[in-house]
Coordinates of C-alpha atoms and ligand atoms in Angstrom, one line a residue:
M85 CA -9.2 -13.6 8.8
Y86 CA -6.9 -10.6 10.4
T87 CA -3.3 -11.2 10.2
T88 CA 0.1 -9.7 9.6
M89 CA 1.6 -8.7 6.4
A90 CA 4.9 -10.7 6.3
P91 CA 3.5 -14.4 5.8
M92 CA 1.2 -12.8 3.0
L93 CA 4.2 -11.4 1.0
L94 CA 6.2 -14.6 1.7
Q95 CA 3.4 -16.7 0.2
A96 CA 3.0 -14.5 -2.7
K97 CA 6.7 -14.5 -3.4
Q98 CA 6.5 -18.4 -3.7
E99 CA 3.6 -18.5 -5.9
G100 CA 5.0 -15.4 -8.2
K101 CA 2.1 -13.0 -7.4
G102 CA 1.4 -9.7 -6.0
V103 CA -0.8 -8.8 -2.7
P104 CA -2.4 -5.5 -3.5
A105 CA -2.2 -2.6 -0.8
F106 CA -5.6 -0.7 -1.0
N107 CA -5.6 2.9 0.7
I108 CA -8.4 3.9 3.0
H109 CA -9.6 7.4 3.4
A110 CA -12.5 6.9 5.1
L111 CA -14.1 4.2 7.5
E112 CA -17.2 3.8 5.2
V113 CA -15.0 2.0 2.5
V114 CA -13.6 -0.5 4.8
P115 CA -16.1 -3.6 4.8
M116 CA -16.3 -3.2 1.0
M117 CA -12.8 -3.4 0.6
A118 CA -12.5 -6.5 2.6
R119 CA -15.6 -8.2 1.0
T120 CA -14.4 -7.2 -2.7
A121 CA -11.1 -8.9 -2.0
A122 CA -12.7 -12.1 -0.6
E123 CA -15.1 -12.3 -3.7
K124 CA -11.9 -12.6 -5.6
N125 CA -10.5 -15.0 -3.0
C126 CA -7.4 -12.5 -2.8
P127 CA -5.2 -11.6 0.3
V128 CA -5.5 -8.3 1.0
I129 CA -3.5 -5.4 2.7
L130 CA -5.5 -2.4 4.0
Q131 CA -3.5 0.7 4.7
V132 CA -3.9 4.1 5.9
S133 CA -1.6 7.3 6.0
V134 CA -1.0 8.7 9.7
S135 CA -3.5 11.6 9.0
T136 CA -6.2 8.8 8.1
A137 CA -5.2 6.9 11.0
K138 CA -5.8 10.0 13.1
Y139 CA -8.6 11.3 11.6
I140 CA -10.5 7.9 12.2
G141 CA -8.6 6.9 15.4
F142 CA -6.2 4.0 15.4
H143 CA -8.2 1.5 17.6
L144 CA -11.6 2.3 15.9
L145 CA -10.2 1.6 12.6
S146 CA -8.3 -1.5 13.5
T147 CA -11.4 -2.9 15.2
V148 CA -13.5 -2.5 11.9
V149 CA -10.7 -3.8 10.0
R150 CA -10.6 -6.8 12.4
E151 CA -14.4 -7.5 12.6
S152 CA -14.7 -7.1 8.7
A153 CA -11.9 -9.6 8.1
A154 CA -13.2 -12.0 10.7
A155 CA -15.9 -13.8 8.8
L156 CA -13.6 -14.0 5.7
N157 CA -11.6 -16.8 4.2
I158 CA -8.8 -14.5 3.1
P159 CA -5.9 -13.0 5.0
V160 CA -6.5 -9.3 5.7
A161 CA -3.6 -7.0 7.1
L162 CA -4.0 -3.6 8.4
H163 CA -0.9 -1.4 7.9
L164 CA 0.3 2.3 8.6
D165 CA 1.8 3.7 5.6
H166 CA 4.7 6.3 5.4
A167 CA 5.1 6.8 9.0
S168 CA 8.2 8.9 9.5
K169 CA 8.0 9.3 13.4
L170 CA 8.6 6.5 15.7
E171 CA 5.6 7.6 17.9
D172 CA 3.1 7.1 15.2
I173 CA 4.6 3.5 14.8
S174 CA 3.8 3.2 18.3
A175 CA 0.2 4.4 18.1
A176 CA -0.3 2.0 15.5
I177 CA 1.1 -1.0 17.3
E178 CA -0.9 -0.1 20.4
G179 CA -4.0 0.6 18.1
G180 CA -4.1 -3.0 17.0
F181 CA -2.5 -2.7 13.4
S182 CA -0.8 -5.8 12.2
S183 CA 1.7 -4.0 10.1
V184 CA 3.4 -0.7 9.7
M185 CA 5.7 1.2 7.4
Y186 CA 8.7 3.4 8.8
D187 CA 9.6 6.1 6.0
G188 CA 13.1 7.4 6.7
S189 CA 13.8 7.8 2.9
Q190 CA 14.5 11.6 3.4
L191 CA 17.3 10.7 6.0
P192 CA 21.0 9.9 5.0
L193 CA 21.6 6.2 4.8
D194 CA 23.2 5.4 8.1
E195 CA 20.6 7.6 9.8
N196 CA 17.7 5.9 7.8
I197 CA 19.2 2.5 8.7
S198 CA 19.6 3.3 12.5
R199 CA 16.0 4.7 12.8
T200 CA 14.6 1.6 11.1
Q201 CA 16.3 -0.4 13.2
E202 CA 14.3 1.2 16.4
A203 CA 11.1 0.7 14.3
V204 CA 11.9 -2.9 13.6
K205 CA 12.5 -3.3 17.4
L206 CA 9.1 -2.0 18.2
A207 CA 7.4 -3.9 15.7
R208 CA 9.2 -7.4 16.5
G209 CA 8.2 -6.9 20.1
A210 CA 4.4 -6.8 19.1
D211 CA 4.5 -9.4 16.7
V212 CA 3.7 -6.7 13.8
S213 CA 5.0 -6.9 10.3
I214 CA 7.4 -3.8 9.0
E215 CA 7.9 -2.2 5.7
A216 CA 10.7 0.4 5.1
E217 CA 12.1 2.8 2.3
L218 CA 14.9 3.5 0.7
G219 CA 15.2 5.8 -2.5
I220 CA 12.5 8.4 -3.2
V221 CA 9.0 7.9 -4.4
G222 CA 8.1 10.9 -6.0
R223 CA 5.0 13.3 -5.6
G224 CA 3.0 15.2 -8.1
K225 CA 5.3 16.2 -10.9
I226 CA 7.5 13.8 -12.8
V227 CA 11.2 14.7 -12.7
E228 CA 13.4 13.4 -15.3
S229 CA 16.7 12.7 -13.4
Y230 CA 15.8 10.5 -10.5
P231 CA 17.2 9.6 -7.2
Y232 CA 16.8 6.1 -8.0
T233 CA 17.5 3.5 -5.2
D234 CA 21.2 1.9 -5.4
P235 CA 21.3 -1.7 -5.2
E236 CA 24.2 -1.9 -3.1
D237 CA 22.7 0.2 -0.4
A238 CA 19.7 -2.0 -0.6
V239 CA 21.6 -4.9 0.2
R240 CA 23.1 -3.3 3.2
F241 CA 19.9 -1.9 4.3
V242 CA 17.9 -5.4 4.5
A243 CA 20.9 -7.1 5.8
E244 CA 21.1 -4.5 9.0
T245 CA 17.5 -3.8 9.5
G246 CA 16.0 -7.1 8.6
V247 CA 12.5 -5.7 7.4
D248 CA 9.8 -7.7 6.0
A249 CA 9.2 -5.5 3.0
L250 CA 11.2 -2.8 1.2
A251 CA 10.0 0.0 -0.6
V252 CA 12.3 1.2 -3.5
G253 CA 12.4 4.3 -5.7
I254 CA 12.3 3.2 -9.3
G255 CA 10.8 6.4 -10.8
T256 CA 7.1 5.9 -9.5
H257 CA 5.0 8.7 -8.0
H258 CA 2.3 9.3 -5.7
G259 CA -0.9 10.9 -6.5
Q260 CA -0.3 10.6 -10.4
Y261 CA -3.6 9.4 -12.4
K262 CA -3.5 11.7 -15.4
A263 CA -0.4 10.2 -17.1
K264 CA 1.9 7.0 -16.5
T265 CA 5.5 7.0 -15.2
N266 CA 8.4 5.7 -17.2
I267 CA 9.8 3.3 -14.5
N268 CA 13.5 2.2 -14.3
L269 CA 13.1 -1.6 -14.8
D270 CA 16.9 -1.8 -15.0
V271 CA 17.3 -0.5 -11.4
L272 CA 14.6 -3.0 -10.3
K273 CA 16.4 -6.0 -12.1
A274 CA 19.7 -4.9 -10.2
I275 CA 17.9 -4.7 -6.9
H276 CA 15.9 -7.9 -7.5
E277 CA 19.2 -9.9 -8.4
K278 CA 20.7 -8.8 -5.1
V279 CA 17.8 -8.7 -2.3
S280 CA 15.5 -11.4 -1.5
T281 CA 13.3 -9.5 0.9
P282 CA 9.7 -8.5 -0.9
L283 CA 10.0 -5.3 -2.7
V284 CA 7.1 -2.9 -2.5
L285 CA 5.6 -0.7 -5.5
H286 CA 4.5 2.8 -4.3
G287 CA 2.3 5.0 -6.8
G288 CA 0.9 2.0 -8.4
T289 CA -1.8 3.9 -10.1
G290 CA 0.9 5.8 -12.0
V291 CA 2.3 2.7 -13.4
R292 CA 1.3 1.2 -16.9
E293 CA -0.4 -2.2 -16.6
E294 CA 2.1 -4.3 -18.3
D295 CA 4.8 -2.6 -15.9
V296 CA 3.1 -3.6 -12.9
R297 CA 3.3 -7.2 -13.9
I298 CA 6.8 -7.0 -14.7
C299 CA 7.4 -5.4 -11.2
V300 CA 5.8 -8.4 -9.8
R301 CA 8.1 -10.6 -11.6
L302 CA 10.9 -8.6 -10.5
G303 CA 10.1 -9.2 -6.8
M304 CA 7.5 -6.3 -6.1
H305 CA 5.0 -8.5 -4.0
K306 CA 3.1 -5.7 -2.4
L307 CA 1.7 -3.2 -4.9
N308 CA 0.2 0.1 -3.6
F309 CA -3.1 1.4 -5.1
G310 CA -4.6 4.6 -3.9
T311 CA -5.2 7.5 -6.1
E312 CA -7.3 5.4 -8.5
L313 CA -9.4 4.1 -5.9
N314 CA -10.1 7.7 -4.6
V315 CA -10.5 8.9 -8.1
S316 CA -13.4 6.3 -8.8
W317 CA -14.9 7.1 -5.8
V318 CA -15.1 11.0 -6.0
R319 CA -16.1 10.6 -9.7
A320 CA -19.1 8.4 -8.9
A321 CA -20.2 10.9 -5.9
K322 CA -19.9 14.0 -8.3
E323 CA -22.5 12.4 -10.4
V324 CA -24.7 10.4 -7.7
F325 CA -24.7 13.4 -5.2
G326 CA -25.0 15.8 -8.0
A327 CA -28.0 14.4 -9.3
A328 CA -29.7 13.3 -5.7
E329 CA -32.7 14.9 -3.9
P330 CA -31.5 16.1 -0.3
D331 CA -33.8 13.5 1.0
E332 CA -32.6 10.5 -0.6
S333 CA -31.0 7.7 1.6
L334 CA -27.3 8.6 2.3
R335 CA -26.8 4.9 2.5
E336 CA -28.0 4.3 -0.9
L337 CA -26.1 7.2 -2.4
M338 CA -22.9 5.8 -0.7
I339 CA -23.3 2.4 -1.9
R340 CA -23.1 3.4 -5.3
C341 CA -20.1 5.3 -4.7
N342 CA -18.5 2.4 -3.3
N343 CA -19.5 0.1 -6.0
A344 CA -17.6 2.2 -8.4
M345 CA -14.4 1.9 -6.0
A346 CA -15.0 -1.9 -5.7
D347 CA -15.0 -2.2 -9.7
T348 CA -11.5 -0.4 -9.6
I349 CA -10.5 -2.8 -6.7
R350 CA -11.4 -5.9 -8.8
K351 CA -9.4 -4.6 -11.9
K352 CA -6.5 -4.1 -9.5
I353 CA -6.6 -7.6 -8.2
D354 CA -6.8 -9.1 -11.8
L355 CA -3.6 -7.0 -12.5
V356 CA -1.5 -8.5 -9.6
R357 CA -3.0 -12.1 -9.4
F358 CA -2.2 -13.3 -13.0
Ligands
ZN425 ZN1 3.7 5.6 -0.9

């Protein structure tokens, strides 16, 4: 069934489990993602960047996710990832998304809090869940000295915004699949001791499997996996399309690429539902 994110995360917290969030890059993968999670009886968050949401169309995407979820016995949420403009949050809410992320992590703390408060107001008014970010999740190159989230700032942030989930900087990076990151578990532990709001792991692909499980135990109940799914689809596509005759069924070729992504999805589900 199609649902919001907040109750999924609260239940996962009670059970000591994680909810995987998988990035959609194209409409074609949506039914496969929902069905694969249902096969594993795993609640799932399907999420998109603002660019992908605009590429597909907010309403078309939410309709496909809603219809894909309707026949399944698992909760499925559709989440807008890393929106830094309130107008994109509004577009997602109006377009039928059940969850949004406002990312003010580039702003000074006070401004991040006040802009997040505005985003929370928009989400609450429409019964949509909301995630925010405090601290920096890297992109690309691994940096050694890292602007980790300050645990005291996290306490203030959740108290003043009331978000449903908080992304924190513990040294993870987006887009990383060739090497694994050394995350700072001491920072996560300190945040977990002071903050009861479910935390979010961004850049999950670049985190060692054993570390992902520790993150779940330390309060991260939404775990984002994007890059590795994309890599598995594209790797399969290189092989499948590279060897295909031009008159072969596009459907059959795409199913083989989708199957490769589904294998990765199953592995990620096993990782967070232990
Ligand atoms: Zn992210």
